[in-house]
mmCIF file of C-alpha atoms in Angstrom:
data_model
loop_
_atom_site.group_PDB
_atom_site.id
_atom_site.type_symbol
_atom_site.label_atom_id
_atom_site.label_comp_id
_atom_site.label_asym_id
_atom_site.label_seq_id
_atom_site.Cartn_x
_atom_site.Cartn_y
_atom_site.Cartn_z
ATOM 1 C CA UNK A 653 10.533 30.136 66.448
ATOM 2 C CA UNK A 654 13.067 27.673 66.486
ATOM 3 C CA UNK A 655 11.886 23.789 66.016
ATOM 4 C CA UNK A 656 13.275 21.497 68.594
ATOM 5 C CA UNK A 657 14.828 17.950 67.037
ATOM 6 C CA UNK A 658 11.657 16.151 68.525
ATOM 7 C CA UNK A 659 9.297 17.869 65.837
ATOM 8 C CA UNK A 660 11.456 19.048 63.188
ATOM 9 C CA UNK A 661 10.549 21.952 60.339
ATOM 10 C CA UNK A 662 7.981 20.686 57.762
ATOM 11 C CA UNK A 663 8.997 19.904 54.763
ATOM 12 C CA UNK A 664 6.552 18.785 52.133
ATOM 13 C CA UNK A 665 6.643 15.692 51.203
ATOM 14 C CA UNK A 666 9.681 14.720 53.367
ATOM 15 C CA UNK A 667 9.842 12.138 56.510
ATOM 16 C CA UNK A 668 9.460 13.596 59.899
ATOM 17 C CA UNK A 669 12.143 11.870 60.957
ATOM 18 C CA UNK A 670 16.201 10.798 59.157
ATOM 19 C CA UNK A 671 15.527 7.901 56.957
ATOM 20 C CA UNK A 672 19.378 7.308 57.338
ATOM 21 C CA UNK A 673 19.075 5.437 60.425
ATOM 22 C CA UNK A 674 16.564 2.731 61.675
ATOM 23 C CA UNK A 675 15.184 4.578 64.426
ATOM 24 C CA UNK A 676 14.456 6.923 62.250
ATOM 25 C CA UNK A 677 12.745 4.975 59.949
ATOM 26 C CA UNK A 678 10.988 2.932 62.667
ATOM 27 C CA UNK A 679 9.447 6.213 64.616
ATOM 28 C CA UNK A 680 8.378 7.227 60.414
ATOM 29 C CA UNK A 681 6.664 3.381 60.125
ATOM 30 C CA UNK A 682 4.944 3.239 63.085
ATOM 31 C CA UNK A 683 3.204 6.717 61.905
ATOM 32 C CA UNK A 684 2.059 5.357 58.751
ATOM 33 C CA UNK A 685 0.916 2.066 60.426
ATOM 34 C CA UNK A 686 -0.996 3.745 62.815
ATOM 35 C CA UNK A 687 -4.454 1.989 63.302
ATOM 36 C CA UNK A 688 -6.003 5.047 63.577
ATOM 37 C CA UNK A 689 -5.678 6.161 59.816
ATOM 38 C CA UNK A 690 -8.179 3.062 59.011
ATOM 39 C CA UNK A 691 -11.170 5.799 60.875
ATOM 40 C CA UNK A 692 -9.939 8.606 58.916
ATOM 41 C CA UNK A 693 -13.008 10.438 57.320
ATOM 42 C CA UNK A 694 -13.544 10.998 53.476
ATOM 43 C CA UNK A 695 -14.055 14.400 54.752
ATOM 44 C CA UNK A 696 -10.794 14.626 57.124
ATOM 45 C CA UNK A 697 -8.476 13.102 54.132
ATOM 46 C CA UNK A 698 -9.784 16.096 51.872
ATOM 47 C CA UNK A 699 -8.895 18.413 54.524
ATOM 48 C CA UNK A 700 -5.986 17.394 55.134
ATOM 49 C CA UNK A 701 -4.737 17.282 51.393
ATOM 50 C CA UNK A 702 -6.252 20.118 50.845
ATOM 51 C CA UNK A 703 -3.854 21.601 53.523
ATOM 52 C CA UNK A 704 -0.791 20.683 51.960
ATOM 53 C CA UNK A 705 -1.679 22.082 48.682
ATOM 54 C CA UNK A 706 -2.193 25.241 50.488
ATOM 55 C CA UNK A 707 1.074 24.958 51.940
ATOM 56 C CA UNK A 708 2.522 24.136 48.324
ATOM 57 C CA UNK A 709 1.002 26.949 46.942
ATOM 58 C CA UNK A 710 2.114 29.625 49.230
ATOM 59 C CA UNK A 711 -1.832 30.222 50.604
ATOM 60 C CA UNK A 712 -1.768 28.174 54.083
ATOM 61 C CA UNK A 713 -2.656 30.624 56.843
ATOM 62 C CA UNK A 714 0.225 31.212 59.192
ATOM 63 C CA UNK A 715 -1.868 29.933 62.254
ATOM 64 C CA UNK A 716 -1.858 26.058 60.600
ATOM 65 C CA UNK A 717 0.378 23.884 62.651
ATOM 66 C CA UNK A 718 -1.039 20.541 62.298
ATOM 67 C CA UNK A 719 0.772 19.928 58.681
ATOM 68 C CA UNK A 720 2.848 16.649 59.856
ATOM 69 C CA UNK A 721 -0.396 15.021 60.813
ATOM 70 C CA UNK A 722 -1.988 15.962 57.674
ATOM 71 C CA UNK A 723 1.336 14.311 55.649
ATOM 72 C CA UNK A 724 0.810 11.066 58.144
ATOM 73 C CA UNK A 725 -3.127 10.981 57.237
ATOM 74 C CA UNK A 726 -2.237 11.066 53.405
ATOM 75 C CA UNK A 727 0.793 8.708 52.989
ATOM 76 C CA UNK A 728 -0.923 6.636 55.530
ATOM 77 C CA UNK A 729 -3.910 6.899 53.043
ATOM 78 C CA UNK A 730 -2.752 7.797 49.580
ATOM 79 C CA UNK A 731 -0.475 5.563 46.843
ATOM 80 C CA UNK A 732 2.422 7.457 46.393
ATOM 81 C CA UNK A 733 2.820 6.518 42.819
ATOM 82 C CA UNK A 734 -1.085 6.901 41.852
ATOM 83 C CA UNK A 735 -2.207 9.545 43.693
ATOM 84 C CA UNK A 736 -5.358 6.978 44.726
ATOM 85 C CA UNK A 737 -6.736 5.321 48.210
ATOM 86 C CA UNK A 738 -5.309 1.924 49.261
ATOM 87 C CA UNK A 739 -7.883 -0.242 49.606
ATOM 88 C CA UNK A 740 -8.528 -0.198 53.420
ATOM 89 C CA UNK A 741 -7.460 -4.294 54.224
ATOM 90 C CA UNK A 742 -4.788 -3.967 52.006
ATOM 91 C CA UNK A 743 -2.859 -0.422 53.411
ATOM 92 C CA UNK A 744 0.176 -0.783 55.379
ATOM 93 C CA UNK A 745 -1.816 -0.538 59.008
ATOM 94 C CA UNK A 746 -3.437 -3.695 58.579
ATOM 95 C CA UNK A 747 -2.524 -5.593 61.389
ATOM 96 C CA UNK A 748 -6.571 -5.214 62.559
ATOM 97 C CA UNK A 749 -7.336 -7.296 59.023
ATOM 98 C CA UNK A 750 -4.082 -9.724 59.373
ATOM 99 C CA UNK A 751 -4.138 -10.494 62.866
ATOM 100 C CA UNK A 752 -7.008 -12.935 62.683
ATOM 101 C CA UNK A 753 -5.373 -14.787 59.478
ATOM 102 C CA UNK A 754 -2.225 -14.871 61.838
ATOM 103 C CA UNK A 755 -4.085 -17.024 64.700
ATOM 104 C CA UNK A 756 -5.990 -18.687 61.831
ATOM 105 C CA UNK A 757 -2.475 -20.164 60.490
ATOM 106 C CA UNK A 758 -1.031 -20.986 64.159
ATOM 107 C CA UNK A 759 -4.019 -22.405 65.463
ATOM 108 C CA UNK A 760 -2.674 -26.313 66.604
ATOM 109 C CA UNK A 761 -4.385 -29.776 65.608
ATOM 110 C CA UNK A 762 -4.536 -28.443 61.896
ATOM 111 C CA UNK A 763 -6.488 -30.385 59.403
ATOM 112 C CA UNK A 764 -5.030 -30.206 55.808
ATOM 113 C CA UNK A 765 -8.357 -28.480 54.418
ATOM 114 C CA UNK A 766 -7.706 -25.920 56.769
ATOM 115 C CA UNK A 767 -4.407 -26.029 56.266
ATOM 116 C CA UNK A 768 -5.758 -24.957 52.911
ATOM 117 C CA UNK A 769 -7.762 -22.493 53.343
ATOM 118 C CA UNK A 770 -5.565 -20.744 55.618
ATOM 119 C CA UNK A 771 -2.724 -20.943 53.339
ATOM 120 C CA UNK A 772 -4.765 -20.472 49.961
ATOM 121 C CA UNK A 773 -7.886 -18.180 50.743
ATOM 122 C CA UNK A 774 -6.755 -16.153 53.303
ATOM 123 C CA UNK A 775 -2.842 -15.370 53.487
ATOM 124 C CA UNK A 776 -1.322 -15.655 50.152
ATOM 125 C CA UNK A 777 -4.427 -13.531 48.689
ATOM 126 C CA UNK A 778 -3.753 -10.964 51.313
ATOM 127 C CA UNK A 779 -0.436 -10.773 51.052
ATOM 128 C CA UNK A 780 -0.770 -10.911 47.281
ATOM 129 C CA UNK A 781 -3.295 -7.933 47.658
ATOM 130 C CA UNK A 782 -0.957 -6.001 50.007
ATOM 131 C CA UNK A 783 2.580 -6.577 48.067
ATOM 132 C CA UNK A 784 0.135 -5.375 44.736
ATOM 133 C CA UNK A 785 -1.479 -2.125 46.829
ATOM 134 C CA UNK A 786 1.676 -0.546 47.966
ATOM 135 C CA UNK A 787 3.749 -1.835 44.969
ATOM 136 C CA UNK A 788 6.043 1.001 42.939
ATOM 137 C CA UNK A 789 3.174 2.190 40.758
ATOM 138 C CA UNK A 790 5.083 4.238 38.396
ATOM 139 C CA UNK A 791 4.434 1.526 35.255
ATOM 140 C CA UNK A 792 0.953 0.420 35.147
ATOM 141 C CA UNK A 793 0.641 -3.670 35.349
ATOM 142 C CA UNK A 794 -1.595 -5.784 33.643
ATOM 143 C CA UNK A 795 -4.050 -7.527 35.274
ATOM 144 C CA UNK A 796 -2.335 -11.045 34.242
ATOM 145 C CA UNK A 797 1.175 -9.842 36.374
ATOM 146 C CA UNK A 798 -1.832 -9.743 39.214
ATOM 147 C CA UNK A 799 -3.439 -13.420 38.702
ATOM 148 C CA UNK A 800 0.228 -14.886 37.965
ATOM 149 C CA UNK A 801 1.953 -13.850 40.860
ATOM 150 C CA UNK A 802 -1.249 -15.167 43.156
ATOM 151 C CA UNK A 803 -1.670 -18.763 41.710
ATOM 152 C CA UNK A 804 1.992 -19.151 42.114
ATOM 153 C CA UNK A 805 2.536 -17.941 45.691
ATOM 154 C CA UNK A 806 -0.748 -19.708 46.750
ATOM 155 C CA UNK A 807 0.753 -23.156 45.108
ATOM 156 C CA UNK A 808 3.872 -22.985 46.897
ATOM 157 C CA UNK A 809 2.690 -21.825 50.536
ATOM 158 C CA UNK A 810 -0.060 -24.744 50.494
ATOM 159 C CA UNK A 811 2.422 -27.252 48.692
ATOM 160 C CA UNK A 812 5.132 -26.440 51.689
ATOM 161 C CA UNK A 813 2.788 -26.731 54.546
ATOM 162 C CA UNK A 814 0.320 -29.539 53.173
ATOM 163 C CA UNK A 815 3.551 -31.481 52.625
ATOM 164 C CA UNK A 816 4.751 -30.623 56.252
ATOM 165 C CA UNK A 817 1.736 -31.773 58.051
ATOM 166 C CA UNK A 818 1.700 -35.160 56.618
ATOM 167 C CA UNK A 819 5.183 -35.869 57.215
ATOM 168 C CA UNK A 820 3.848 -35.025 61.124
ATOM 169 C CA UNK A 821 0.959 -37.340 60.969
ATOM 170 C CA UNK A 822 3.115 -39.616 59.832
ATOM 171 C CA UNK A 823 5.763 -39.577 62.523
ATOM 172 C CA UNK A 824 4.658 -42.301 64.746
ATOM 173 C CA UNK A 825 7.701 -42.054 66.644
ATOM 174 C CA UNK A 826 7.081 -38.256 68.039
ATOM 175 C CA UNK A 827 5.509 -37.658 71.804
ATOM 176 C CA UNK A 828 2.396 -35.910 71.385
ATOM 177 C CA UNK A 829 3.547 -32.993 73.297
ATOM 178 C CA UNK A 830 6.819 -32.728 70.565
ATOM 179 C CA UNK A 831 4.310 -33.198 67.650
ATOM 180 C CA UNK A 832 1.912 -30.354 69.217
ATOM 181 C CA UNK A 833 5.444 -27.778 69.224
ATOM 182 C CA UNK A 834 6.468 -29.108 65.719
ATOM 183 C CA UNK A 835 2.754 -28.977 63.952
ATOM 184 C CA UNK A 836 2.629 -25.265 65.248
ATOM 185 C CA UNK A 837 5.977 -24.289 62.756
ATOM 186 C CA UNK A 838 4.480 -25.810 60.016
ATOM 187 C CA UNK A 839 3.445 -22.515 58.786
ATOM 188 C CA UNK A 840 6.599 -20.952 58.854
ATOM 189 C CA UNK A 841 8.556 -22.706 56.234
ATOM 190 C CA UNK A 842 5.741 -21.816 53.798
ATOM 191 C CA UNK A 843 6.935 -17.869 54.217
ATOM 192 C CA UNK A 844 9.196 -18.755 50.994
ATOM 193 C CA UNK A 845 6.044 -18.002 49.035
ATOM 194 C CA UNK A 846 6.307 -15.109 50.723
ATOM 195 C CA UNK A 847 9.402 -14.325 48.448
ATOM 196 C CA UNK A 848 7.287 -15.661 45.449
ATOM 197 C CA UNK A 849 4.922 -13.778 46.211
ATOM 198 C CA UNK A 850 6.450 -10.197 45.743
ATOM 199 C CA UNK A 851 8.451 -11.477 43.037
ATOM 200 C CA UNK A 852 5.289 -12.428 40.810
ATOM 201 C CA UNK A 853 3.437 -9.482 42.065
ATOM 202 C CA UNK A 854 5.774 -7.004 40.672
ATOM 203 C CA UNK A 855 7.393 -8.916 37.776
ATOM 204 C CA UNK A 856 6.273 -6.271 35.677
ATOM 205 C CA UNK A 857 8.556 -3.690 37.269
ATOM 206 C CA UNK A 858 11.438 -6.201 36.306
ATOM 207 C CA UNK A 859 10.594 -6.001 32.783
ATOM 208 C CA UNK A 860 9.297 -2.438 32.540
ATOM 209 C CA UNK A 861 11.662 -0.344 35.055
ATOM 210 C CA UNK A 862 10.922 1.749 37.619
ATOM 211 C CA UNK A 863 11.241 5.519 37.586
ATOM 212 C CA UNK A 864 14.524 7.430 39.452
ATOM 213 C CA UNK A 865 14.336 10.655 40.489
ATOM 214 C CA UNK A 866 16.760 13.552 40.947
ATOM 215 C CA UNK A 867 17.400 15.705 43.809
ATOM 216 C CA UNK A 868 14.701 17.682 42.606
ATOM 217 C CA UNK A 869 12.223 15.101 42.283
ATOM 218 C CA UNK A 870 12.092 15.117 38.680
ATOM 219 C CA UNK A 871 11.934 12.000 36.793
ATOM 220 C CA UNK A 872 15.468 11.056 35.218
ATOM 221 C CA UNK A 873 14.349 7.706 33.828
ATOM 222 C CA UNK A 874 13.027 4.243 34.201
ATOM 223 C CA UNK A 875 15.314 1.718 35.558
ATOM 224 C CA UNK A 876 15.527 -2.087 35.667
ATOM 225 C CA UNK A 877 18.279 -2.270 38.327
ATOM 226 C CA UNK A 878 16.601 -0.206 40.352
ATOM 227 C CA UNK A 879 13.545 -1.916 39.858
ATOM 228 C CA UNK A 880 15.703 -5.010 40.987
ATOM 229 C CA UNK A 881 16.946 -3.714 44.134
ATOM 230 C CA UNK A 882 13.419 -2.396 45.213
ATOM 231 C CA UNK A 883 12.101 -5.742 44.932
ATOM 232 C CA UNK A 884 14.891 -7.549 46.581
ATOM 233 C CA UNK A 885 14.336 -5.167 49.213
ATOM 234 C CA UNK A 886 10.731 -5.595 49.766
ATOM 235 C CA UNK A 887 11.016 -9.584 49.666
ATOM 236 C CA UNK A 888 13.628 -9.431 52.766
ATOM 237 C CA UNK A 889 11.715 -7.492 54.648
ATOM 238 C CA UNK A 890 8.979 -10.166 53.460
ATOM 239 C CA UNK A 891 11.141 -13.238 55.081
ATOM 240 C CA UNK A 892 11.865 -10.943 58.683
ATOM 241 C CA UNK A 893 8.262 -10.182 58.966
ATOM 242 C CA UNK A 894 7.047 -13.782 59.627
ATOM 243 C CA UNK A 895 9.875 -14.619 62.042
ATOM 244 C CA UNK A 896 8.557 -13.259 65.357
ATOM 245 C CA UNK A 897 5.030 -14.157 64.241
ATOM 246 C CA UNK A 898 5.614 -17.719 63.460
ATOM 247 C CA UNK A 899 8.480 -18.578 66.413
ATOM 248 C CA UNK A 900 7.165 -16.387 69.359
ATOM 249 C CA UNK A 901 3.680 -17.412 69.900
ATOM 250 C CA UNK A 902 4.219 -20.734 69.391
ATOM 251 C CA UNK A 903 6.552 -21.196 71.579
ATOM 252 C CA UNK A 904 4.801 -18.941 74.258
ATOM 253 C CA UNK A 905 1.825 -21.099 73.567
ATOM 254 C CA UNK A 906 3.163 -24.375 74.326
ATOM 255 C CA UNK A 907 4.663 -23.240 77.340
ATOM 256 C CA UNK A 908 1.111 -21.747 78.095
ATOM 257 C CA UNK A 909 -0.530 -24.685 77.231
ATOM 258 C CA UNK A 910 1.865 -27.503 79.510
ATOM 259 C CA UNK A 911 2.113 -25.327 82.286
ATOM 260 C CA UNK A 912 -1.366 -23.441 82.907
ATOM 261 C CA UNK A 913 -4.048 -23.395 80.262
ATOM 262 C CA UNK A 914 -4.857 -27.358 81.081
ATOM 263 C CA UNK A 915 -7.548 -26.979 82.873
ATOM 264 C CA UNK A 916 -9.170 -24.145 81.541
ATOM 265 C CA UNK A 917 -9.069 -24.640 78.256
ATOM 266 C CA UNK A 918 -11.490 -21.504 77.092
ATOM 267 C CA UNK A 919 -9.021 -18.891 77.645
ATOM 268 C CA UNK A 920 -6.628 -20.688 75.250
ATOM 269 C CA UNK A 921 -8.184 -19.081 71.829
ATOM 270 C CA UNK A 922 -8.362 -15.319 73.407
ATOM 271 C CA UNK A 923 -4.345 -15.522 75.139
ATOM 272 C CA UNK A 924 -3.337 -17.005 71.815
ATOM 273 C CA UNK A 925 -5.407 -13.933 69.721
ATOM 274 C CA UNK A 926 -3.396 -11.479 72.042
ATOM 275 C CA UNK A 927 -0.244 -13.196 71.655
ATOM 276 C CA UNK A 928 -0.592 -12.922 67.336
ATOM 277 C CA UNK A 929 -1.833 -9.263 67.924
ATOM 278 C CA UNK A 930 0.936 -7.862 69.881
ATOM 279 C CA UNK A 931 3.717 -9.754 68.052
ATOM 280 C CA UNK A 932 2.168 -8.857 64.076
ATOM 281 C CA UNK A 933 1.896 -5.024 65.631
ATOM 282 C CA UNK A 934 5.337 -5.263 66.769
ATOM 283 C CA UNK A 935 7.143 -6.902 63.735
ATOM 284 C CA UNK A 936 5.367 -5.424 61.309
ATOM 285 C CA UNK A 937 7.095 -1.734 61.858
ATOM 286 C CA UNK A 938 10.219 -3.434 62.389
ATOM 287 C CA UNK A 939 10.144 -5.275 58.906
ATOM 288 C CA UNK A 940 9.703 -2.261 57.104
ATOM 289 C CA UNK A 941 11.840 -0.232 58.732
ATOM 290 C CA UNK A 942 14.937 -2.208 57.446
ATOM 291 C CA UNK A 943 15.049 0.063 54.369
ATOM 292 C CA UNK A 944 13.739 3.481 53.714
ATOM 293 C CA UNK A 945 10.770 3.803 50.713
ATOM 294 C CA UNK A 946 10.210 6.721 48.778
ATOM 295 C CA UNK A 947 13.864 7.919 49.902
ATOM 296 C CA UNK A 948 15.842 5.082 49.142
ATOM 297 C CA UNK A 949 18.834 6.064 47.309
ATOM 298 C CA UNK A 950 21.002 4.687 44.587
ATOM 299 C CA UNK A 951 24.493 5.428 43.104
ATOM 300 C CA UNK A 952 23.980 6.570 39.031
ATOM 301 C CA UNK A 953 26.915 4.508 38.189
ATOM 302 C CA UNK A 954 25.709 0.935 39.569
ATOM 303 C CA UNK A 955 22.276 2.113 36.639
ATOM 304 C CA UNK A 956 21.804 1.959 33.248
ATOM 305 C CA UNK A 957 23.841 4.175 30.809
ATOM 306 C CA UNK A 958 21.151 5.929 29.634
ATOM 307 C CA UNK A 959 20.324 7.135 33.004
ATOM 308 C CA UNK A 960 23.926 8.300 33.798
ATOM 309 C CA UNK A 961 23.307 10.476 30.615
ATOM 310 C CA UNK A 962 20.674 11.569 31.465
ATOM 311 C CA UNK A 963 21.512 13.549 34.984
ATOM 312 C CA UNK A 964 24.402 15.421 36.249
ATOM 313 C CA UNK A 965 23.695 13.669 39.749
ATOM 314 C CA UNK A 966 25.358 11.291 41.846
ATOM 315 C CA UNK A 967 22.951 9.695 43.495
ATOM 316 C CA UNK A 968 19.639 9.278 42.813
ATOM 317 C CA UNK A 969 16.302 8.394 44.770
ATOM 318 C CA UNK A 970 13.277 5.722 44.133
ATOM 319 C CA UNK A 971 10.361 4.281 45.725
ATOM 320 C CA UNK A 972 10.697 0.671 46.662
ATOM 321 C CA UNK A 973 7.280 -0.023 47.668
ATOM 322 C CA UNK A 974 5.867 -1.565 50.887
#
């Protein structure tokens, strides 16, 4: 039986849909962000890998035709690199877990404690945790890489936006209503840590390579460029994510706020917690979908020598992370 172009052959271990076009990679992102994966079972993961070993192995029964959900329940799940469980808060559908840091760091009136804690506690060690979790695991990293790449992206975030709000407080001269709109950016500057924040994470990558593969899927080697462009990659996507979060809802907010939510000021905090929601679960697929991950591809000649040497390909294929 023929498969239609809406649910393609399976192929193990392959996106559902082309990773050579953004729609493509979108429609594959918004699988492996799905919400749902976070209520997966221990017993329905099992299953489910266990199903695509049978498949590997030749011993599926022909009467199996749930394999692409099983694939979207594992990579949804499962390191690609390690072969182990990401951390539940920290896998790539955690919009439930970084929506309420989100509202946390827009909230208005800011105090520069909270400022702090906001900045220090919450986002920077969850993004620290999440740029770590789905890093390329194909070098292990020590344990220093970890706590070096966290102080430094938490000094810069809460050096940006301490250093933002008391410039505010200090500008007599603003209306209250322009210092309300202002205050509510102050967060988004601070996304340059976001940058800092990959970059420390996966220094070690940097200095240790990251492994190529052929068209084959067998290792070739372990690159530094490659390693270079992953990360590069990964820290864009990094600087796009925040954009919609941190210039939508405040906007929308203020307008919210001036022209209806005077007088009844308890539905501000729930509208505003929508707001964040729908926005993070909107950019977030969008962010990552800017480049492909486990199929990214890269021309042997722009590597190492030694890599060239080592494979009679053209092209070969690395995973960038999350």
């Amino acid at each position: 039986m023929a498969e239609s172009a809406a649910c393609p052959a399976f192929q193990l271990g392959r996106p559902r849909y082309d990773q050579g076009s953004f729609l493509g990679r979108l429609r594959h992102f918004v699988d492996i962000i799905d919400p749902s994966t976070l209520f997966v079972s221990e017993k329905r993961l099992k299953e489910s890998i266990k199903l695509l070993d049978d498949y590997k192995h030749g011993t599926l029964p022909p009467e199996v035709s749930d394999l692409w959900e099983a694939q979207k329940i594992k990579q949804a799940i499962i390191h690609p690199d390690t072969g182990e469980k990401i951390f539940m808060p920290f896998r790539m559908s955690y919009v439930p877990f970084g929506t309420p840091i989100v509202i946390g760091l827009l909230l208005p009136n800011q105090t520069v404690v909270s400022t702090i804690i906001w900045q220090q506690w919450l986002n920077q060690s969850h993004n620290a945790c999440v740029n770590y979790a789905n890093r390329n695991a194909t070098k292990p990293t020590p344990t220093s890489k970890f706590i070096q790449g966290y102080v430094g992206a938490v000094t810069s975030a809460v050096s940006i936006a301490v250093g933002l709000n008391v410039l505010i407080e200090k500008a007599n001269k603003l209306s209250p209503a322009t210092r309300m709109i202002i205050q509510r950016f102050v967060p988004f500057p601070a996304v340059s840590a976001n940058i800092c924040n990959v970059g420390l994470m996966r220094h070690n990558e940097l200095s240790e390579g990251i492994d190529v593969l052929d068209n084959n899927g067998n290792v070739v080697g372990s690159s530094k460029i490659a390693a270079r462009h992953a990360i590069m990659e990964t820290a864009f996507t990094r600087v796009v994510l925040p954009m919609p979060i941190f210039v939508l809802p405040p906007i929308i907010m203020s307008y919210l706020e001036l022209r209806f939510l005077q007088s009844n000021r308890k539905l501000l905090l729930p509208i505003h917690s929508v707001v964040c929601l729908v926005t993070f679960g909107l950019s977030l697929p969008v962010a990552i979908s800017l480049f492909p991950q486990m199929s990214q591809q890269i021309e042997v000649s722009r590597l190492e020598p030694e890599i060239a040497m080592a494979t009679d390909c053209k092209v070969v294929t690395y995973n960038k992370g999350l």
